[in-house]
Short mmCIF file of C-alpha atoms and ligand atoms in Angstrom, two decimals:
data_model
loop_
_atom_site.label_atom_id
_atom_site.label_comp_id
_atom_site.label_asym_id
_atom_site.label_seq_id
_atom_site.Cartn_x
_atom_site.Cartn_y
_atom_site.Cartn_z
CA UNK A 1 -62.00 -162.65 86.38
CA UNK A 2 -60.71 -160.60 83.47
CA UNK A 3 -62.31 -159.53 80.93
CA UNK A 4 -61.43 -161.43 77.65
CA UNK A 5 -61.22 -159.81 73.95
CA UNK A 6 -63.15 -162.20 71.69
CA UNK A 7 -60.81 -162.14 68.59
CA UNK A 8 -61.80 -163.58 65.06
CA UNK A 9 -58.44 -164.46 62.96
CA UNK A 10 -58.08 -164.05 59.46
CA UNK A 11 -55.36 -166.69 58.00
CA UNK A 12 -54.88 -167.85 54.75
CA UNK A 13 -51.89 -170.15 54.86
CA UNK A 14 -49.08 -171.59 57.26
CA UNK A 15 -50.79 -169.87 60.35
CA UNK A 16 -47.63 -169.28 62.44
CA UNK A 17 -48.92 -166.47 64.06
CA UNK A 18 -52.08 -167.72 64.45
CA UNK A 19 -50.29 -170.41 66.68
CA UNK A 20 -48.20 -167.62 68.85
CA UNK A 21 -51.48 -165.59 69.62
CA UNK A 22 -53.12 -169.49 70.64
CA UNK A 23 -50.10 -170.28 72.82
CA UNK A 24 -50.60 -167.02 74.80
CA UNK A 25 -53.11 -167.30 75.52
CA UNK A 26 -52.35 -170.87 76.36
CA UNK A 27 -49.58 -169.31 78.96
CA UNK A 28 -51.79 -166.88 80.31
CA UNK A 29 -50.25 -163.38 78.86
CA UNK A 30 -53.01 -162.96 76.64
CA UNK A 31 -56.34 -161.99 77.90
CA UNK A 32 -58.51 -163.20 74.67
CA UNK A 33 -60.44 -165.76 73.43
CA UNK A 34 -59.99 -166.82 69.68
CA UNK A 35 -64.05 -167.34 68.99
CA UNK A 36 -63.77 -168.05 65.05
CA UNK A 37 -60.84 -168.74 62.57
CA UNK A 38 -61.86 -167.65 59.08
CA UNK A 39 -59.70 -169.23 56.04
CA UNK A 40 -60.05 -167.88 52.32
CA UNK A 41 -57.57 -170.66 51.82
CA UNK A 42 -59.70 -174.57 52.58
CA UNK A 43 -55.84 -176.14 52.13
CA UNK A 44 -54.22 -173.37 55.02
CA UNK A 45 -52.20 -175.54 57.56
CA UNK A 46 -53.85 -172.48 59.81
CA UNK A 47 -56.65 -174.41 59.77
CA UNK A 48 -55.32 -177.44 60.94
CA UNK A 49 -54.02 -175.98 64.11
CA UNK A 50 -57.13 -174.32 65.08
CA UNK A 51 -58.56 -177.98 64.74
CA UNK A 52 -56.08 -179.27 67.20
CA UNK A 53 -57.12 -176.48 69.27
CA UNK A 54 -60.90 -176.38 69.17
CA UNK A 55 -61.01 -173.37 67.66
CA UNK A 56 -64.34 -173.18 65.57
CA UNK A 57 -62.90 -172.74 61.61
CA UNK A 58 -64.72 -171.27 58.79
CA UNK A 59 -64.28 -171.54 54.91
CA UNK A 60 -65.03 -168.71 53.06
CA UNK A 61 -63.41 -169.01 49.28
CA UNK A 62 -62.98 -166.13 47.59
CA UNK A 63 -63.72 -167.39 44.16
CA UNK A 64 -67.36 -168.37 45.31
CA UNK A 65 -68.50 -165.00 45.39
CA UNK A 66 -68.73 -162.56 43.00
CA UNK A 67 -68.19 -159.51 44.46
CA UNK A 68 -64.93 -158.42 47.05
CA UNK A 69 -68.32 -156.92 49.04
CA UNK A 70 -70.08 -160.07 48.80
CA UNK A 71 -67.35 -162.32 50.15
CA UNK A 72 -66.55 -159.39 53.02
CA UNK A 73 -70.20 -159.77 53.97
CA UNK A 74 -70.07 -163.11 54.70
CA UNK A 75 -66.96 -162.42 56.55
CA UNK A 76 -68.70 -159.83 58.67
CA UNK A 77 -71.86 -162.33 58.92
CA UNK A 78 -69.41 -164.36 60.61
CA UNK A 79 -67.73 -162.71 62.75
CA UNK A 80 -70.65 -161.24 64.13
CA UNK A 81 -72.49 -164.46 64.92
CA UNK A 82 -69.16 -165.10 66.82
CA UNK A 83 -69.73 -162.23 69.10
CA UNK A 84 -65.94 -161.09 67.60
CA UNK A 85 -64.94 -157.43 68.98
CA UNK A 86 -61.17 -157.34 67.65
CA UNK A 87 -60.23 -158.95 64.23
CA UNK A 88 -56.86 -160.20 63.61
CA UNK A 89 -55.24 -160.65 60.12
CA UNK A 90 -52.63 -163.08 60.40
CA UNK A 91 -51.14 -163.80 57.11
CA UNK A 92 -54.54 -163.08 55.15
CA UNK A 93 -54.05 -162.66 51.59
CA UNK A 94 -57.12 -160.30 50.74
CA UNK A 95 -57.74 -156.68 50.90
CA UNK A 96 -60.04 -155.60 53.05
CA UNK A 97 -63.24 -153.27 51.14
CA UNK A 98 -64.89 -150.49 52.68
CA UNK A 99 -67.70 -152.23 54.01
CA UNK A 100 -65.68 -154.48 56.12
CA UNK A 101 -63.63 -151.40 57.46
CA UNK A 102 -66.68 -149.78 58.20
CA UNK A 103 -68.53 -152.93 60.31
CA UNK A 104 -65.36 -153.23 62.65
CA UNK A 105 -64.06 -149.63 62.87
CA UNK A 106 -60.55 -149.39 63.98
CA UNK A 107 -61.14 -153.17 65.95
CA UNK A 108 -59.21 -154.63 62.59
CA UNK A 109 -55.24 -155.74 62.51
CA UNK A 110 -52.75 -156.39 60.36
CA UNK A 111 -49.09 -157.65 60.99
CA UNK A 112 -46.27 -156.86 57.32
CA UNK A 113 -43.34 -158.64 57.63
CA UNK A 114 -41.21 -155.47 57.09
CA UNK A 115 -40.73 -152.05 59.09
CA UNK A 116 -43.76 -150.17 57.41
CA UNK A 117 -44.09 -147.84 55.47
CA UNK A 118 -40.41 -149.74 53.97
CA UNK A 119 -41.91 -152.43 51.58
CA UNK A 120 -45.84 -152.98 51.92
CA UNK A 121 -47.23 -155.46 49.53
CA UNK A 122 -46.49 -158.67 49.11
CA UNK A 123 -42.91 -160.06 48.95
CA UNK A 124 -41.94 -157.77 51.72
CA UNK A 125 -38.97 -159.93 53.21
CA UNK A 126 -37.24 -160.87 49.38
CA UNK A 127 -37.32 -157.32 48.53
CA UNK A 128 -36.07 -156.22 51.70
CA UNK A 129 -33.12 -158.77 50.97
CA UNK A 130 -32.41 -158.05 47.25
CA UNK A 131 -32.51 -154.08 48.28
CA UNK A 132 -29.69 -154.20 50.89
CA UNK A 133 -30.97 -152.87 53.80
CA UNK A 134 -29.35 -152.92 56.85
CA UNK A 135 -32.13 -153.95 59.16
CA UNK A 136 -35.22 -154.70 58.50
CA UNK A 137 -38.31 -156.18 60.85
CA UNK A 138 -42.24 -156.66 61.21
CA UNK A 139 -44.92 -154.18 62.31
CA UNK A 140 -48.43 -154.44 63.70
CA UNK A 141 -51.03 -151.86 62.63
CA UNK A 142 -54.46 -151.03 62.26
CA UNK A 143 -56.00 -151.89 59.16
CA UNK A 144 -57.35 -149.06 56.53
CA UNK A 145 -58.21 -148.64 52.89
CA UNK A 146 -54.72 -148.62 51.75
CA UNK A 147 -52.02 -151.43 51.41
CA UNK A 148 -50.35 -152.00 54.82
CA UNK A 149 -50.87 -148.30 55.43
CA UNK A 150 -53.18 -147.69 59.18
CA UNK A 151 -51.69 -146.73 62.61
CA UNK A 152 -48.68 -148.54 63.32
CA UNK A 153 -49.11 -149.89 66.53
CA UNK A 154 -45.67 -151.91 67.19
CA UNK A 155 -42.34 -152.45 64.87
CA UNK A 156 -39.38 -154.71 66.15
CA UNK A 157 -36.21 -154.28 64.39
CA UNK A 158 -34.01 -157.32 63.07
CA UNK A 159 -30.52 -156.78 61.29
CA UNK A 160 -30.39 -158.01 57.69
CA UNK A 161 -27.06 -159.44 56.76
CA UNK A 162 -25.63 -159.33 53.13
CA UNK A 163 -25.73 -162.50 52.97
CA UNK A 164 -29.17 -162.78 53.56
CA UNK A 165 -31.87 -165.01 51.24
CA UNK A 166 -35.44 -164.33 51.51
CA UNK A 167 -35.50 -167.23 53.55
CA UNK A 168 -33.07 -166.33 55.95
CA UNK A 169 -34.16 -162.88 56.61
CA UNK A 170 -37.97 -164.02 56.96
CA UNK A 171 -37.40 -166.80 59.63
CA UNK A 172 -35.28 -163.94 61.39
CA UNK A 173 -38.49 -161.62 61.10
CA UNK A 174 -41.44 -164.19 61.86
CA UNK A 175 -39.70 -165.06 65.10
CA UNK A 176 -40.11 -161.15 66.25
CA UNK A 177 -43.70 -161.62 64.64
CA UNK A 178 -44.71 -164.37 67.47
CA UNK A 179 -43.86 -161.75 70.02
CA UNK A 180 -45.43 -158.18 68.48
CA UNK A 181 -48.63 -159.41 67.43
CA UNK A 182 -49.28 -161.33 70.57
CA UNK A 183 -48.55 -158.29 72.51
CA UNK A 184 -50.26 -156.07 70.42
CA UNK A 185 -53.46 -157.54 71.42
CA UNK A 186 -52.39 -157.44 74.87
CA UNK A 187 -52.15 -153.99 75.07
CA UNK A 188 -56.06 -153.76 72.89
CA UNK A 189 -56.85 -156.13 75.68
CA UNK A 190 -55.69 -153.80 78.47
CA UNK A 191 -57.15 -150.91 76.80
CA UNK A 192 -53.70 -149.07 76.61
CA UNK A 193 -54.27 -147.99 72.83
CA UNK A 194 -54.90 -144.74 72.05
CA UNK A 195 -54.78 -143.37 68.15
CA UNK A 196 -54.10 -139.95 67.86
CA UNK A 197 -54.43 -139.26 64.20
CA UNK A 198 -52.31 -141.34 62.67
CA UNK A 199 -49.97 -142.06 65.63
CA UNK A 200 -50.70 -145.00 68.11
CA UNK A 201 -49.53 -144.10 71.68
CA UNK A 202 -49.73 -146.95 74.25
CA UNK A 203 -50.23 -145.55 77.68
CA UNK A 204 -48.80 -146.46 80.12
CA UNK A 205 -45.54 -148.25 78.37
CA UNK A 206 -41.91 -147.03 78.91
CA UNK A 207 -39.74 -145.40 77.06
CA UNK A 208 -36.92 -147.35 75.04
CA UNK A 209 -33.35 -145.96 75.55
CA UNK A 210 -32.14 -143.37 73.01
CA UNK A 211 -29.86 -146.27 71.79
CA UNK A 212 -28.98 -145.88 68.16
CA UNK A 213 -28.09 -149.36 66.19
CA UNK A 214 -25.32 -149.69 63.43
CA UNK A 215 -25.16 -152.14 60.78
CA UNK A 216 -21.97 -152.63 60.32
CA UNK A 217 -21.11 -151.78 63.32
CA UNK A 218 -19.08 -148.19 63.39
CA UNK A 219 -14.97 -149.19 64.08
CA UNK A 220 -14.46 -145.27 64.85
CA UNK A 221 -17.16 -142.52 65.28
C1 LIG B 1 -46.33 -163.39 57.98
O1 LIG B 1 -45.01 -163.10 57.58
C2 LIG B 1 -47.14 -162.14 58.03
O2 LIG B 1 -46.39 -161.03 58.44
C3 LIG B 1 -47.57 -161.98 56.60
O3 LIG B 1 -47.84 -163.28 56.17
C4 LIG B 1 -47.07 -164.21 56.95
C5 LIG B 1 -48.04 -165.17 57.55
O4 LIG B 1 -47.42 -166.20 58.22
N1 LIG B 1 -48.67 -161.05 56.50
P1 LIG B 1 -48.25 -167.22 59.09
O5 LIG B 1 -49.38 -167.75 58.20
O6 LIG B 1 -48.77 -166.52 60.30
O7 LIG B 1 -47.27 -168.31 59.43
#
């Protein structure tokens, strides 16, 4: 049999991608186990689905601690007791402190809802809109110190449309989400990542075609 990556999730709200890395899995094109869902949020609809699941879920507000290190140890207490090797953010609203970097080094990731290092922060897809890009998209990287900042691992590209609202342009973006961060892991799970610095290389995978994309598209050049 092959071996599985135990994966502890980070969610704080809907949990969309929380339920792409579960059906995966499900379908067999994920080689990982989801040992412990952690919530910040006790209201997060994430934690609903990993009920439906059987996913073991976890509380851990915030507010009752009174320290960021405080709340990240019990965090890493956690995950730890659930025998987690790779953590997954998936739509978790906190930064991340030293200490926590530290317990899991480079084992923690993050997916932005933009084409990093293009609008990291919060808000990513309405800002993306009201600016008038082009395209726009989602990437999966490795966690650090900074804001949406580590080793990008995987972008996909979406085309934004002037007519665009936030909510448009995010349900175009969260769609590419369910397939990155899914297959992301896979390629943890397959031990095809290699982080050279700040660049991510996955061995083994192909080359895209030197295809360029135009938005609009070009009518003479
Ligand atoms: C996603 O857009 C993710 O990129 C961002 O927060 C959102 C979470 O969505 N970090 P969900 O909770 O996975 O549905």
């Amino acid at each position: 049999m092959k071996k599985k990556v135990n994966l502890g999730v980070l969610v704080s709200g809907s949990g969309s991608n929380l339920q792409s890395i579960i059906d995966s899995i499900a379908r067999g094109l994920l080689d990982a186990d989801i040992n412990v869902v952690i919530s910040n949020n006790p209201d997060a609809y994430a934690l609903v689905r990993a009920k439906k699941h059987n996913i073991a879920s976890v509380i851990i507000k915030h507010t009752d601690f009174e320290t960021r290190e405080n709340c990240d140890q019990k965090i890493i207490d956690v995950l730890k007791a659930s025998s987690v090797e790779l953590v997954v953010m998936a739509g978790f609203m906190r930064i991340l402190s030293p200490l926590f970097l530290n317990a899991f080094p480079m084992k923690i990731l993050n997916i932005h809802p933009a084409i990093l290092p293009a609008f990291p922060g919060i808000n990513a897809q309405k800002r993306a809109a009201e600016y008038g890009v082009k395209f726009s998209g989602c990437s999966v990287h490795f966690a650090d110190e900074g804001v949406d900042s580590g080793p990008v691992i995987i972008q996909a590209v979406v085309p934004a449309y002037d007519d665009d609202t936030e909510d448009t342009l995010t349900a175009r973006i969260l769609k590419e989400e369910h397939r990155i961060y899914p297959q992301a892991i896979q390629f943890y799970a397959e031990g095809r990542i290699e982080i050279i610095g700040r660049k991510v290389r996955i061995k083994g995978s192909k080359r895209i075609p030197e295809t360029p994309l135009y938005n609009p598209p070009l009518t003479v050049f």
